Amino acid sequence: MKEDFIRRKERWAKKMSGRERPTRPNAGRLPPGQHEVNNFPVLDLGVHPEIPLDEWQLKIHGEVENPVTLNWEQFMALPQFTDVSDFHCVTTWSQFDMEFEGVAFFTLTELIKPRPSASHLFFTGYDDYTTNTTLDACMDDDVMIAHSWNGQPLTLEHGGPARMIIPKLYAWKGAKFIREIEFRDHDELGFWEQRGYSNTADPFVEDRFS
Ligand SMILES: Nc1nc2c(c(=O)[nH]1)N[C@H]1C(S)=C(S)[C@@H](COP(=O)(O)O)O[C@H]1N2
Ligand SMILES: [Mo]
């Protein structure tokens, strides 16, 4: 476990320093039961909350040493991170080679310093959507809070100003219009998790429903 964590953090450090281009396998990257698309469909509860950048805030708190509420300027002043990943929606579409830019989750954890008691995360969007993961699932080199896709600011329908990207989990685990991230010492099911979707959500084992 510890060694795996160190490897993920090393991969992230290499990406941050520009010494490693993200490389993607060609074979075996389409999870079972998925098909590839190229049109980046929109999926959400149908509410697209419009948050002016000068009112936008991201609150990160809970089991952390240094809780913060970032405004847009502070968020954009953090070290920036670009990565390429695949995107898997539980409704069976996958899109490869998605280039997102934002703030790496490892950068956030260095800022807020999770307490040893922090084991889970609870995410809330400006549309009041919620979802949850383990902390471990987000301590990975490809996890970020993205503000841009393919070099352009995220459109509102895709979760702008900023959204979570957690490539190794089905996309409902990535909260669009992100407003709050709470570090917790216990798990709590989010919107879809309460409605029968899997809590762990690993596309490669078709972990769709609980
Ligand atoms: N805030 C918020 N985030 C959300 C959702 C939502 O309804 N609200 N839907 C989730 C679901 S079910 C999916 S598949 C992805 C879709 O992201 P996209 O619309 O950019 O394709 O966002 C996820 N994040
Ligand atoms: Mo979804």
Short mmCIF file of C-alpha atoms and ligand atoms in Angstrom, two decimals:
data_model
loop_
_atom_site.label_atom_id
_atom_site.label_comp_id
_atom_site.label_asym_id
_atom_site.label_seq_id
_atom_site.Cartn_x
_atom_site.Cartn_y
_atom_site.Cartn_z
CA MET A 1 0.00 0.00 0.00
CA LYS A 2 2.64 2.50 1.08
CA GLU A 3 4.90 1.59 -1.87
CA ASP A 4 2.02 1.92 -4.28
CA PHE A 5 1.33 5.39 -2.89
CA ILE A 6 4.96 6.41 -3.29
CA ARG A 7 4.93 5.24 -6.92
CA ARG A 8 1.81 7.29 -7.68
CA LYS A 9 3.35 10.35 -6.11
CA GLU A 10 6.57 9.84 -8.06
CA ARG A 11 4.63 9.61 -11.32
CA TRP A 12 2.84 12.83 -10.44
CA ALA A 13 6.11 14.60 -9.58
CA LYS A 14 7.53 13.58 -12.97
CA LYS A 15 4.46 14.91 -14.76
CA MET A 16 4.61 18.17 -12.80
CA SER A 17 8.25 18.67 -13.73
CA GLY A 18 7.54 17.91 -17.38
CA ARG A 19 9.93 14.96 -17.38
CA GLU A 20 7.18 12.50 -18.21
CA ARG A 21 4.52 12.72 -20.86
CA PRO A 22 1.48 10.76 -19.88
CA THR A 23 1.62 7.51 -21.82
CA ARG A 24 -1.48 5.48 -22.44
CA PRO A 25 -1.72 1.83 -23.38
CA ASN A 26 -3.36 1.15 -26.75
CA ALA A 27 -4.75 -2.24 -25.92
CA GLY A 28 -7.03 -3.11 -23.07
CA ARG A 29 -7.94 0.44 -22.22
CA LEU A 30 -11.63 0.11 -23.04
CA PRO A 31 -13.31 -1.28 -19.93
CA PRO A 32 -15.76 -4.17 -20.38
CA GLY A 33 -19.25 -3.15 -21.47
CA GLN A 34 -18.10 0.28 -22.69
CA HIS A 35 -17.92 1.74 -26.21
CA GLU A 36 -15.78 4.62 -27.42
CA VAL A 37 -17.25 8.01 -28.30
CA ASN A 38 -15.69 11.27 -29.46
CA ASN A 39 -18.38 13.81 -28.71
CA PHE A 40 -18.03 14.24 -24.91
CA PRO A 41 -21.72 13.84 -23.97
CA VAL A 42 -23.24 15.84 -21.11
CA LEU A 43 -24.67 13.96 -18.14
CA ASP A 44 -26.04 15.52 -14.99
CA LEU A 45 -29.18 16.31 -13.03
CA GLY A 46 -30.13 18.99 -15.56
CA VAL A 47 -29.18 21.91 -13.34
CA HIS A 48 -26.33 24.06 -14.62
CA PRO A 49 -25.61 26.57 -11.84
CA GLU A 50 -24.02 29.68 -13.26
CA ILE A 51 -21.36 30.91 -10.83
CA PRO A 52 -19.62 34.18 -11.76
CA LEU A 53 -15.88 33.79 -11.22
CA ASP A 54 -15.81 36.65 -8.71
CA GLU A 55 -18.34 34.78 -6.55
CA TRP A 56 -16.89 31.30 -6.98
CA GLN A 57 -15.40 29.66 -3.90
CA LEU A 58 -14.06 26.22 -3.18
CA LYS A 59 -14.18 25.15 0.46
CA ILE A 60 -11.83 22.33 1.51
CA HIS A 61 -12.19 21.33 5.12
CA GLY A 62 -12.83 18.56 7.66
CA GLU A 63 -10.09 16.23 8.87
CA VAL A 64 -7.26 18.51 7.71
CA GLU A 65 -4.61 20.64 9.41
CA ASN A 66 -5.15 23.66 7.19
CA PRO A 67 -8.73 24.15 5.97
CA VAL A 68 -9.03 26.66 3.13
CA THR A 69 -11.70 28.48 1.18
CA LEU A 70 -10.17 29.42 -2.15
CA ASN A 71 -11.47 32.14 -4.41
CA TRP A 72 -10.88 31.91 -8.16
CA GLU A 73 -7.70 33.96 -8.10
CA GLN A 74 -6.21 31.87 -5.29
CA PHE A 75 -7.21 28.64 -7.02
CA MET A 76 -5.63 29.72 -10.31
CA ALA A 77 -2.47 30.86 -8.49
CA LEU A 78 -1.79 27.28 -7.33
CA PRO A 79 0.69 25.23 -9.40
CA GLN A 80 -1.05 24.24 -12.63
CA PHE A 81 -1.19 20.68 -13.91
CA THR A 82 -2.05 19.28 -17.34
CA ASP A 83 -2.74 15.60 -17.86
CA VAL A 84 -4.30 13.26 -20.39
CA SER A 85 -6.70 10.59 -19.22
CA ASP A 86 -9.63 8.44 -20.28
CA PHE A 87 -13.19 9.18 -19.18
CA HIS A 88 -15.66 6.37 -18.46
CA CYS A 89 -19.37 7.00 -17.92
CA VAL A 90 -21.45 4.26 -16.36
CA THR A 91 -24.03 4.71 -19.14
CA THR A 92 -21.42 2.80 -21.27
CA TRP A 93 -19.59 5.55 -23.16
CA SER A 94 -15.88 6.13 -22.80
CA GLN A 95 -13.80 8.89 -24.33
CA PHE A 96 -10.04 8.50 -24.61
CA ASP A 97 -7.25 11.07 -24.39
CA MET A 98 -9.08 13.79 -22.54
CA GLU A 99 -6.68 16.64 -21.85
CA PHE A 100 -7.62 18.40 -18.65
CA GLU A 101 -5.81 21.24 -16.95
CA GLY A 102 -6.27 22.27 -13.36
CA VAL A 103 -4.83 21.75 -9.91
CA ALA A 104 -3.54 18.28 -9.05
CA PHE A 105 -5.11 16.62 -6.05
CA PHE A 106 -1.61 16.07 -4.63
CA THR A 107 -1.07 19.85 -4.75
CA LEU A 108 -4.24 20.36 -2.73
CA THR A 109 -3.25 17.79 -0.13
CA GLU A 110 0.12 19.48 0.30
CA LEU A 111 -1.76 22.71 0.97
CA ILE A 112 -4.43 21.45 3.35
CA LYS A 113 -2.52 18.54 4.93
CA PRO A 114 -4.98 15.71 5.64
CA ARG A 115 -4.94 14.46 9.22
CA PRO A 116 -4.13 10.76 9.75
CA SER A 117 -7.82 10.33 10.63
CA ALA A 118 -8.91 11.37 7.10
CA SER A 119 -10.06 8.26 5.25
CA HIS A 120 -12.88 9.45 2.99
CA LEU A 121 -13.91 12.41 0.88
CA PHE A 122 -17.34 13.95 0.37
CA PHE A 123 -17.81 16.25 -2.63
CA THR A 124 -20.60 18.79 -3.16
CA GLY A 125 -21.35 20.73 -6.34
CA TYR A 126 -23.05 24.10 -6.81
CA ASP A 127 -26.06 22.12 -8.05
CA ASP A 128 -26.09 20.34 -4.65
CA TYR A 129 -24.98 17.10 -6.32
CA THR A 130 -22.92 14.97 -3.97
CA THR A 131 -20.56 12.04 -4.36
CA ASN A 132 -18.00 10.27 -2.21
CA THR A 133 -14.71 8.38 -2.52
CA THR A 134 -11.98 7.05 -0.31
CA LEU A 135 -9.06 9.41 0.21
CA ASP A 136 -6.81 6.71 -1.28
CA ALA A 137 -8.70 6.78 -4.60
CA CYS A 138 -7.84 10.46 -5.02
CA MET A 139 -4.22 10.21 -3.90
CA ASP A 140 -3.24 9.38 -7.46
CA ASP A 141 -1.16 11.06 -10.15
CA ASP A 142 -4.12 11.54 -12.53
CA VAL A 143 -6.63 13.12 -10.12
CA MET A 144 -7.27 16.86 -10.34
CA ILE A 145 -9.69 19.72 -10.05
CA ALA A 146 -9.94 20.72 -13.69
CA HIS A 147 -10.82 24.15 -15.04
CA SER A 148 -9.99 23.50 -18.71
CA TRP A 149 -10.50 20.80 -21.30
CA ASN A 150 -8.53 20.68 -24.56
CA GLY A 151 -7.02 24.07 -23.80
CA GLN A 152 -10.36 25.85 -23.31
CA PRO A 153 -12.12 26.79 -20.07
CA LEU A 154 -14.63 24.09 -19.09
CA THR A 155 -18.05 24.95 -20.41
CA LEU A 156 -20.84 25.28 -17.90
CA GLU A 157 -22.48 22.06 -19.10
CA HIS A 158 -19.26 20.13 -18.43
CA GLY A 159 -19.00 21.46 -14.92
CA GLY A 160 -17.30 24.84 -15.16
CA PRO A 161 -15.79 26.80 -13.58
CA ALA A 162 -14.17 23.69 -12.07
CA ARG A 163 -14.84 19.99 -11.60
CA MET A 164 -13.22 16.89 -10.17
CA ILE A 165 -11.54 14.45 -12.55
CA ILE A 166 -10.91 10.96 -11.14
CA PRO A 167 -10.07 8.94 -14.27
CA LYS A 168 -9.87 5.48 -12.68
CA LEU A 169 -13.48 5.67 -11.43
CA TYR A 170 -16.76 5.98 -13.31
CA ALA A 171 -17.41 9.61 -14.09
CA TRP A 172 -20.29 10.11 -11.66
CA LYS A 173 -17.58 10.13 -8.93
CA GLY A 174 -16.23 13.38 -10.42
CA ALA A 175 -18.34 16.28 -9.17
CA LYS A 176 -18.93 19.05 -11.69
CA PHE A 177 -19.41 22.66 -10.49
CA ILE A 178 -17.32 21.73 -7.44
CA ARG A 179 -18.08 23.82 -4.34
CA GLU A 180 -16.87 21.81 -1.39
CA ILE A 181 -14.56 18.92 -0.54
CA GLU A 182 -14.82 17.54 2.96
CA PHE A 183 -12.17 15.20 4.36
CA ARG A 184 -13.82 12.77 6.74
CA ASP A 185 -13.01 9.92 9.10
CA HIS A 186 -16.02 7.96 7.82
CA ASP A 187 -17.83 7.24 4.58
CA GLU A 188 -21.18 8.69 3.50
CA LEU A 189 -22.99 7.80 0.29
CA GLY A 190 -23.52 10.55 -2.28
CA PHE A 191 -26.43 11.16 -4.65
CA TRP A 192 -26.05 8.18 -7.01
CA GLU A 193 -24.47 5.94 -4.38
CA GLN A 194 -27.68 6.27 -2.33
CA ARG A 195 -29.64 5.28 -5.44
CA GLY A 196 -28.04 1.95 -6.15
CA TYR A 197 -24.81 2.86 -7.89
CA SER A 198 -21.65 1.19 -6.71
CA ASN A 199 -19.70 2.86 -3.94
CA THR A 200 -16.35 1.81 -5.41
CA ALA A 201 -17.13 2.36 -9.13
CA ASP A 202 -14.17 0.69 -10.84
CA PRO A 203 -14.90 0.59 -14.61
CA PHE A 204 -12.44 -2.22 -15.27
CA VAL A 205 -14.41 -4.71 -13.20
CA GLU A 206 -17.81 -3.31 -14.30
CA ASP A 207 -18.46 -2.23 -10.76
CA ARG A 208 -21.58 -0.28 -11.77
CA PHE A 209 -24.24 -1.07 -9.21
CA SER A 210 -24.21 -1.96 -5.54
N1 LIG B 1 -22.29 18.52 -9.89
C1 LIG B 1 -22.56 17.44 -10.64
N2 LIG B 1 -21.54 16.66 -11.01
C2 LIG B 1 -21.76 15.56 -11.76
C3 LIG B 1 -23.05 15.19 -12.14
C4 LIG B 1 -24.12 16.04 -11.73
O1 LIG B 1 -25.30 15.81 -12.01
N3 LIG B 1 -23.83 17.16 -11.00
N4 LIG B 1 -23.24 14.06 -12.91
C5 LIG B 1 -22.17 13.05 -12.87
C6 LIG B 1 -22.31 12.05 -13.92
S1 LIG B 1 -23.52 10.88 -13.66
C7 LIG B 1 -21.44 11.97 -14.97
S2 LIG B 1 -21.49 10.67 -16.07
C8 LIG B 1 -20.44 13.03 -15.24
C9 LIG B 1 -20.66 13.58 -16.62
O2 LIG B 1 -19.79 14.61 -16.95
P1 LIG B 1 -20.01 15.38 -18.33
O3 LIG B 1 -21.40 15.93 -18.33
O4 LIG B 1 -18.97 16.42 -18.41
O5 LIG B 1 -19.85 14.34 -19.41
O6 LIG B 1 -20.54 14.09 -14.29
C10 LIG B 1 -20.79 13.67 -12.97
N5 LIG B 1 -20.68 14.81 -12.10
MO MO B 2 -23.19 9.20 -15.24
#
